[in-house]
Each structure stands twice: as C-alpha cells, then as structure tokens.
XYZ file of C-alpha atoms in Angstrom:
492
model
C 138.295 126.322 86.381
C 136.999 128.373 89.256
C 137.950 131.977 89.757
C 140.550 132.615 92.477
C 137.901 134.513 94.459
C 135.422 131.630 94.550
C 136.950 130.183 97.736
C 137.894 133.301 99.733
C 136.718 131.692 102.995
C 138.662 128.448 102.514
C 142.169 127.195 102.349
C 141.432 124.469 99.807
C 144.277 122.373 101.252
C 143.019 122.591 104.843
C 143.058 119.379 106.879
C 139.889 118.860 108.904
C 139.545 116.805 112.088
C 136.774 114.518 113.292
C 135.238 115.002 116.729
C 135.533 112.041 119.108
C 134.892 112.684 122.781
C 136.872 115.753 123.788
C 139.344 115.517 120.875
C 139.510 116.856 117.363
C 141.395 114.049 115.695
C 142.545 112.441 112.481
C 141.618 108.839 111.703
C 143.554 105.976 113.243
C 145.042 105.137 109.846
C 145.768 108.741 108.874
C 143.849 108.279 105.609
C 141.824 111.185 104.198
C 139.488 111.978 101.320
C 138.658 115.167 99.396
C 135.553 117.244 98.857
C 134.598 118.459 95.371
C 132.861 121.704 94.479
C 129.953 120.650 92.219
C 130.144 123.873 90.223
C 133.587 123.254 88.752
C 134.798 119.933 90.229
C 137.666 121.607 92.100
C 139.006 119.520 94.983
C 139.141 121.092 98.413
C 139.866 119.996 101.957
C 141.345 116.819 103.408
C 138.803 114.981 105.587
C 139.606 111.991 107.853
C 138.551 108.575 106.586
C 137.284 106.884 109.747
C 137.679 103.134 110.186
C 136.090 100.689 112.630
C 138.517 101.644 115.403
C 137.498 105.301 115.106
C 133.810 104.390 115.168
C 134.345 102.231 118.253
C 136.042 105.133 120.039
C 133.242 107.518 119.096
C 130.496 105.191 120.328
C 132.397 104.594 123.581
C 132.703 108.360 124.075
C 128.968 108.801 123.486
C 128.177 105.978 125.905
C 130.361 107.494 128.615
C 128.771 110.922 128.118
C 125.248 109.481 128.231
C 125.590 108.622 131.912
C 125.917 112.317 132.760
C 123.973 113.989 129.950
C 120.849 111.896 130.531
C 120.838 113.044 134.169
C 121.550 116.693 133.376
C 118.511 118.821 134.308
C 116.345 119.601 131.310
C 116.738 123.343 131.784
C 120.529 122.987 131.469
C 120.206 120.935 128.288
C 117.748 123.515 126.959
C 120.115 126.386 127.748
C 122.918 124.731 125.776
C 120.651 124.115 122.774
C 119.511 127.755 122.886
C 123.111 128.986 122.923
C 123.885 126.632 120.057
C 120.978 128.083 118.096
C 122.282 131.614 118.643
C 125.749 130.508 117.509
C 124.200 129.117 114.329
C 122.458 132.440 113.723
C 125.775 134.247 114.146
C 127.402 131.910 111.610
C 124.654 131.502 109.016
C 126.818 132.793 106.182
C 129.731 130.448 106.883
C 127.408 127.459 107.231
C 125.539 128.383 104.056
C 128.632 128.950 101.915
C 130.226 125.732 103.128
C 127.159 123.766 102.062
C 127.114 125.474 98.661
C 130.697 124.362 98.078
C 129.725 120.848 99.165
C 126.430 120.183 97.378
C 125.927 122.978 94.845
C 122.585 124.270 96.105
C 121.995 127.985 95.699
C 123.261 130.360 98.352
C 119.722 131.655 98.930
C 118.451 128.164 99.702
C 121.370 127.338 101.984
C 121.037 130.625 103.869
C 117.394 129.814 104.431
C 118.188 126.274 105.562
C 120.871 127.494 107.967
C 118.516 130.035 109.492
C 115.861 127.343 109.871
C 118.443 125.157 111.627
C 118.820 127.776 114.358
C 115.047 127.841 114.803
C 115.011 124.043 115.122
C 117.570 124.218 117.926
C 115.482 126.784 119.787
C 112.232 124.866 119.283
C 113.618 121.692 120.836
C 115.274 123.682 123.599
C 111.803 124.847 124.575
C 110.259 121.409 124.080
C 112.834 119.910 126.450
C 111.153 121.832 129.271
C 107.746 120.260 128.676
C 106.050 117.310 130.387
C 107.951 114.017 130.448
C 105.039 111.735 131.290
C 101.460 111.463 132.524
C 99.672 110.613 135.742
C 97.069 107.902 135.147
C 94.175 106.800 137.352
C 94.212 102.962 137.302
C 91.157 100.748 136.940
C 91.134 99.705 140.595
C 91.488 101.500 143.972
C 94.488 102.026 146.252
C 96.965 102.372 143.405
C 98.532 105.208 141.477
C 100.298 104.993 138.133
C 102.322 107.339 136.010
C 104.581 107.243 132.990
C 107.996 108.677 132.266
C 109.558 109.396 128.878
C 113.243 108.515 129.213
C 116.101 108.826 126.709
C 116.961 105.758 124.646
C 120.755 106.023 124.829
C 123.330 106.430 122.057
C 121.891 107.452 118.683
C 123.620 106.854 115.350
C 122.653 109.621 112.914
C 123.474 108.960 109.265
C 122.725 112.061 107.248
C 122.398 112.928 103.538
C 124.135 115.362 101.227
C 121.114 117.218 99.866
C 120.378 119.185 103.058
C 123.204 118.137 105.364
C 122.547 120.427 108.316
C 118.801 120.868 108.125
C 118.132 117.132 108.114
C 120.779 116.568 110.773
C 119.107 119.182 112.985
C 115.813 117.297 112.767
C 117.599 114.372 114.463
C 120.249 116.062 116.570
C 118.211 118.569 118.538
C 115.281 116.339 119.599
C 117.714 113.559 120.503
C 119.816 115.839 122.705
C 116.789 117.603 124.176
C 115.506 114.218 125.353
C 118.843 113.359 126.989
C 120.434 111.092 124.378
C 123.969 111.317 123.020
C 124.884 110.952 119.366
C 127.457 109.771 116.853
C 126.997 111.445 113.460
C 128.179 110.031 110.145
C 127.583 112.728 107.522
C 127.574 112.009 103.814
C 131.036 111.845 102.293
C 129.841 114.573 99.896
C 129.094 117.076 102.694
C 131.230 116.358 105.781
C 132.748 119.762 106.502
C 129.515 121.618 107.273
C 128.701 119.008 109.936
C 132.144 119.414 111.502
C 131.605 123.179 111.605
C 128.211 122.730 113.279
C 129.729 120.420 115.897
C 132.418 122.992 116.679
C 129.721 125.601 117.292
C 128.048 123.164 119.682
C 131.191 122.776 121.764
C 131.610 126.545 121.852
C 128.012 126.762 123.138
C 128.935 124.568 126.103
C 128.079 121.082 124.873
C 129.903 118.567 127.118
C 132.534 116.333 125.550
C 131.186 113.115 124.078
C 127.561 114.212 123.812
C 128.073 114.743 120.070
C 130.707 112.913 118.039
C 131.333 113.093 114.286
C 133.013 110.351 112.256
C 133.593 111.035 108.558
C 133.891 108.555 105.741
C 132.030 106.507 103.157
C 129.533 103.667 103.360
C 131.871 101.378 105.277
C 132.064 103.940 108.081
C 128.287 104.132 108.276
C 128.008 100.351 108.277
C 130.502 100.085 111.127
C 128.451 102.613 113.083
C 125.163 100.780 112.512
C 126.782 97.471 113.483
C 128.383 98.762 116.687
C 126.792 97.012 119.696
C 126.885 100.262 121.678
C 124.246 101.896 119.453
C 120.664 102.028 120.785
C 118.885 103.803 117.913
C 119.550 104.614 114.259
C 118.197 107.782 112.631
C 118.754 107.762 108.872
C 117.853 109.969 105.933
C 118.663 108.669 102.469
C 117.510 106.271 99.800
C 114.857 103.652 100.395
C 117.276 100.911 99.332
C 119.879 101.953 101.911
C 117.192 102.324 104.568
C 116.001 98.782 103.894
C 119.574 97.487 104.172
C 120.035 99.250 107.522
C 116.708 97.897 108.779
C 117.836 94.362 107.988
C 121.127 94.844 109.818
C 119.589 96.216 113.015
C 116.464 94.030 113.163
C 118.123 91.163 115.101
C 119.043 93.679 117.835
C 115.564 95.271 117.890
C 117.073 98.753 117.628
C 114.775 101.741 117.548
C 114.841 103.433 114.136
C 113.699 106.583 112.385
C 113.867 106.462 108.583
C 113.201 109.394 106.255
C 113.556 107.869 102.799
C 112.545 108.395 99.190
C 109.658 110.272 97.686
C 107.774 110.802 94.455
C 105.466 113.634 95.428
C 102.245 114.146 93.477
C 101.012 117.709 92.917
C 97.359 117.489 91.871
C 95.885 120.495 90.050
C 92.121 120.669 89.597
C 90.393 122.839 87.009
C 89.126 125.275 89.658
C 92.610 125.985 91.070
C 94.375 129.340 91.092
C 96.646 128.503 88.174
C 99.204 131.259 88.779
C 99.891 129.976 92.284
C 99.669 126.341 91.255
C 102.063 126.602 88.317
C 104.596 128.556 90.378
C 104.589 125.747 92.926
C 104.717 123.038 90.276
C 107.921 124.591 88.965
C 109.394 125.130 92.430
C 108.573 121.529 93.240
C 111.071 120.304 90.657
C 113.543 123.219 90.657
C 114.227 123.682 94.390
C 117.597 122.181 95.195
C 117.855 121.102 91.549
C 115.165 118.564 92.390
C 117.463 116.823 94.871
C 114.884 116.659 97.635
C 112.736 113.895 99.064
C 109.871 116.413 99.087
C 110.169 117.242 95.389
C 106.860 117.415 93.561
C 108.034 115.335 90.627
C 104.613 114.034 89.516
C 102.451 116.846 88.143
C 98.847 115.669 87.870
C 96.729 118.101 85.830
C 92.982 117.802 85.243
C 92.060 117.304 81.591
C 90.135 120.582 80.945
C 93.170 122.706 81.888
C 95.954 120.343 80.790
C 97.004 122.243 77.663
C 96.834 125.614 79.430
C 98.958 124.391 82.337
C 101.547 122.836 80.016
C 101.844 126.155 78.167
C 102.302 128.026 81.454
C 104.886 125.496 82.640
C 106.895 125.993 79.458
C 106.888 129.746 80.013
C 107.911 129.550 83.677
C 110.629 126.941 83.142
C 112.124 129.057 80.357
C 112.624 131.864 82.893
C 114.628 129.711 85.338
C 118.198 131.011 85.678
C 120.860 128.295 85.749
C 124.322 129.175 87.023
C 126.858 129.565 89.794
C 125.064 128.703 93.052
C 126.992 131.457 94.852
C 125.443 134.012 92.477
C 122.212 135.265 94.052
C 120.747 135.637 90.551
C 120.839 131.864 90.024
C 117.626 129.883 90.589
C 119.253 126.488 90.205
C 122.791 125.206 90.592
C 124.552 121.997 89.568
C 123.815 118.496 90.750
C 125.758 117.564 93.853
C 128.098 114.905 92.496
C 129.257 113.189 89.351
C 127.315 109.970 90.192
C 124.146 112.007 90.737
C 124.625 113.818 87.418
C 125.080 110.486 85.642
C 121.980 109.054 87.320
C 119.766 111.991 86.340
C 121.013 112.165 82.755
C 120.465 108.403 82.478
C 116.799 109.022 83.270
C 116.650 111.560 80.451
C 117.737 108.761 78.135
C 115.251 106.324 79.676
C 112.425 108.779 79.042
C 113.044 108.489 75.309
C 113.089 104.691 75.540
C 109.769 104.735 77.427
C 108.076 106.872 74.786
C 107.710 109.981 76.944
C 107.049 113.283 75.198
C 109.538 116.031 76.048
C 107.548 119.140 76.968
C 110.361 121.473 78.006
C 114.049 121.318 78.909
C 116.144 118.202 78.455
C 119.562 119.796 78.002
C 122.520 118.811 80.131
C 126.106 119.886 80.873
C 127.800 121.503 77.864
C 124.479 121.688 75.980
C 123.374 124.482 78.346
C 124.592 127.935 77.356
C 126.832 129.808 79.781
C 127.546 127.110 82.367
C 130.629 125.477 80.907
C 130.977 121.743 81.438
C 129.549 121.576 84.955
C 127.079 119.044 86.364
C 124.011 120.972 85.244
C 120.673 119.617 84.074
C 118.033 122.133 83.097
C 114.519 121.754 84.496
C 112.831 119.115 82.361
C 109.220 117.977 82.036
C 107.844 114.960 80.194
C 104.344 113.852 79.356
C 104.276 110.205 80.395
C 102.198 107.692 78.410
C 101.319 105.307 81.241
C 102.203 104.181 84.761
C 104.965 101.897 83.470
C 107.141 104.899 82.602
C 110.200 104.978 84.833
C 110.134 108.788 84.853
C 106.719 108.497 86.478
C 107.483 105.644 88.920
C 111.061 106.020 90.161
C 112.708 108.659 92.330
C 115.132 110.532 90.069
C 116.420 113.128 92.541
C 116.944 115.762 89.894
C 115.013 118.605 88.207
C 112.841 116.232 86.182
C 109.072 115.904 86.379
C 106.346 113.745 84.862
C 103.202 115.580 83.725
C 100.125 113.356 83.941
C 96.590 114.052 82.732
C 93.687 112.979 84.974
C 89.923 113.120 84.527
C 88.313 113.413 87.967
C 89.011 113.107 91.694
C 88.862 109.302 91.663
C 91.353 109.179 88.817
C 93.676 111.623 90.617
C 93.685 109.603 93.847
C 94.321 106.374 91.942
C 97.313 107.841 90.105
C 98.732 109.562 93.187
C 98.515 106.360 95.243
C 100.050 104.084 92.595
C 103.540 105.009 93.814
C 105.503 102.868 96.271
C 106.369 106.133 98.030
C 104.199 108.123 100.409
C 106.080 111.140 101.708
C 104.379 114.289 100.379
C 101.442 115.206 98.168
C 99.730 118.431 97.176
C 96.223 119.490 96.188
C 95.406 122.629 94.219
C 91.696 123.439 94.298
C 89.314 126.119 95.533
C 86.852 123.426 96.632
C 87.952 122.974 100.241
C 85.385 120.247 100.875
C 87.011 118.226 98.118
C 90.460 119.056 99.494
C 89.483 117.774 102.945
C 88.029 114.566 101.539
C 90.972 113.786 99.288
C 93.627 114.677 101.868
C 92.351 111.741 103.940
C 92.589 109.353 100.994
C 96.045 110.249 99.742
C 98.623 107.720 100.946
C 101.103 110.308 102.142
C 102.572 111.426 105.443
C 102.227 115.098 104.480
C 99.521 116.729 102.347
C 99.800 120.368 101.316
C 96.636 122.141 100.149
C 97.133 125.220 97.959
C 100.776 125.431 99.028
C 103.972 123.400 98.668
C 107.058 122.781 100.823
C 105.575 124.455 103.893
C 107.537 123.510 107.015
C 107.289 124.510 110.655
C 109.281 123.040 113.520
C 106.096 122.285 115.467
C 104.446 120.307 112.630
C 105.595 116.674 112.215
C 107.185 115.537 108.952
C 107.552 111.980 107.701
C 106.267 109.382 105.294
C 104.317 106.168 104.882
C 104.866 103.128 102.655
C 108.452 103.052 101.302
C 109.101 106.641 102.384
C 110.060 105.790 105.934
C 109.214 105.160 109.553
C 108.627 107.658 112.334
C 108.377 111.425 112.316
C 110.863 114.274 112.427
C 110.253 117.733 113.945
C 107.152 118.547 115.908
C 106.405 117.126 119.353
C 106.308 113.646 117.807
C 110.034 113.897 117.113
C 110.885 114.180 120.799
C 108.908 111.000 121.438
C 110.952 109.213 118.752
C 114.004 109.592 121.006
C 112.405 108.376 124.242
C 111.057 105.171 125.737
C 107.908 105.025 127.868
C 108.281 103.637 131.378
C 105.163 102.835 133.431
C 105.446 103.127 137.220
C 102.940 101.755 139.745
C 102.502 102.627 143.403
C 100.364 100.583 145.767
C 98.747 102.653 148.525
C 98.594 100.268 151.497
C-alpha cells in the first residue's frame, strides 16, 4: 500500500467534472470511473463517464464557439495562448505530479514534459501571427490571385496515456492558433491532467466552447469520431486503432492527423563514439519505461564492435534505478496499467519461444528487489536470431529492446527498413558523409544523427508507413489545421 504522504496534493475521493461549453459538468447518466496509481494500484478520483449525449453536447458547443473564435483576430488568439503558456509554467509541478499518479512516469520526465508544453503554447502563439497565405502572379495578364489558409472547423483530439499533455499540446495549440475549436477525449488512464490543463486555459481567458473535454473509454472516443459535427480527427495511439478510425471517417472525407506506432532503429557503426551511443541506446528503451512511440527498441550494432557494445549495455542497464516515480533518484517507474504490464511480460515469454538470447534484465514485478508487487519490468535486452522474432518486429511499448548484429551500411539499411513502422531512426557514426547518405535512405519520418529524442517546437515530427499521417509541431503542424482557399481577381 502507498504511504499516507504519497497523495498530499489529492483528495483521492474527489469528483472531477468534464468541460462542455461554459459548464463543468458530470455525465448525463451520472456514471463515473476511477483512476489507478501505477505504482501501487491505489484507486483515486471519480471521473465522469461520458455517453453519446455528452459528446453531442460538446461538439455542439465547439461548433457554436467556432463561429466567433475563427473570426477572432490572430493577435487576440495568440495573446490567450501566451497567457495559457505562462499559466502552465506556474503550475508545472501540479501538472507533473498529476501525470505521475496517472501513468507512472518519473517526476523528472513529467516535469520536463510539462515545461515543454508551456513552450509549445508560446511557439504556436507566435506562429499564429505569421502569414496566412501567398500572393501569386497568374500565367496570364489582367488577373491577380492569392491564397488564404483558413481553419477547418471542429477538431476531435483523441490523446494517449503515455504523454497525455505533451501529445495533446502538439494538437491543441496549432489547432487553436489557426482558429479551430476542439473536443478532447483523453485516455481513460490519464483524464485528470487534461481536465487540469483545460481549467488553466479558461483562467487564461479562453472563451467558452473553444475547448471541451469529454472523459471515458473507447465508446466515448468512437462516439466523438462518428459525430457529424466533427471536421477533423487528430489521434495519437496504436496503429490498429488509427486504422479503425481511418475506416470510420473515410466515407465523410474528414481531415486526419495520425501519430501511431513505432519500432525505432538505432544504428551504431564501428567508428561511433561508443560512450555517447551506448548512453542513448539505453535511454532509448528506458525513457518512460519504454512506453513511447519514439523508443529506440531495435539496437543495430556493427559486427566488429558487437561484443564490446553488448558488454557496455550490460553495465549501463545494471546501473538503472527502478522505483517510485515520485522519487527523483528513480530512473524508471512502473508500467502505466495492468493491461500494459501483461502485454509487456507476455513479450518476455514470447522471446523465449522465438529462441532469443537474454542479454540483460528480464525480471518482472515481485522478481525485482525493493519494488514490491508493482507493475515493474526491468530494462531487458535480447539478441534476436532473425527478422521473424516478434521482439524484433512488433511494438512492445515497454523497456525491452532487440539487439541485432549487422555487417555494413547496406545490411543496416535493409534491417532498419524491414519494419512496417517508420517513425524514428538513429545513426551513430563519425562519418558524416555516410550519415547524410543513409539518412535519405532510411524509411523514417525523423532521423537523428549522433543524438536521440531531440525535439524542438519548430521542427516537424511524424512518421511514414504504418507510423501515421501528417506532422505535429513545427510550421507544418499549423498547416495541418487549415484548408487552402484560392482567390482570383479579374482586373477589367
């Protein structure tokens, strides 16, 4: 059981309200569900379970607000986003601790993510003030033409549990900066942090109905996607769920942004700085307990240094501190939910069936000293015999990596590109000519060279293949929430 001081900022029996229009409200049915702290499985909070009627009200509120918000001068929208960003900065600790209690990530990681969220708000506040179209000289005389970028309308944002606010911010702030309104359906694992963020938005001056939050499970998200008042869907989650959403919205030709699964390849050549490379290899599977689409879960190591790198990986993984995510000494916390724990531990069993060689780790739950019976899996690496290994092919979403030997650059590219996913990849080499050449050939939306998990709000992020459609952050993200209109003028 948790210590009585673990929840000093919460009344664990608190009832939370959804945000619909100008009202903080319970669901139409009055039904609720609970959150669970991943560290010790303690229940906390009572969150509304939204039904179709609640979703309909939220979409109607967003539609009504769109008429005004889309016509609000850009500088006014930008000012509200800037104030919202400052409010986030003032409340980083509350936002971070709430997310730790929801998904079990370490307090250091959630503080960093909450601070980055404020920067995202400010970036899109500034981007809102930029050009909204182009003047074009047509191909014939006595005419002028120009384009406008105009908001799409009401956006449905369906967000994940692994980084609930950071990945929401990548959708929320560009959408609002462009003049759209939004209905958010957060993961049922992490609803409270989103409700807190929405409250900060209202306090920053956000007009009623511009942002609405409906809480619930998959049925709530399905009702939102199916609502005829929705103009665009922005989703982060599994590739399977993304495909299901795409099928549902295709007959209505809705605009979509999908940020889906990943199986990132980190490629280490013999000439790499091994200290830096190995540190990043470990961080690539340990960060967020591996529950990240940008995890570097395939570790490709060139043959001449394979044994040396494996030895270094064993040393570094042995130093990883597993424990209470609210303890700043912990490097890795528990997995976010019981189903996720069961999924990851199932893959540990599959690795044995597939003939994978355990290199380091492999313990789970009560097998790990000092963490009780929580949902912990220690960082685990396997040598995989061939491409048929499920550890090597499938997204596990846990601190588990496949170590793969390669011979040369052609072999590395072939192995990296064998995945159905194409979100992130990394190259570790001091030969920058080779790095430039290979970065063009890797089937990935993001390629990091001699670094890993580098993010900046002005650099687009997104995948190819089964990893998604569209881009988040960067100037491209603002375009994802606008339509181009061409206007002609005849000069007679």
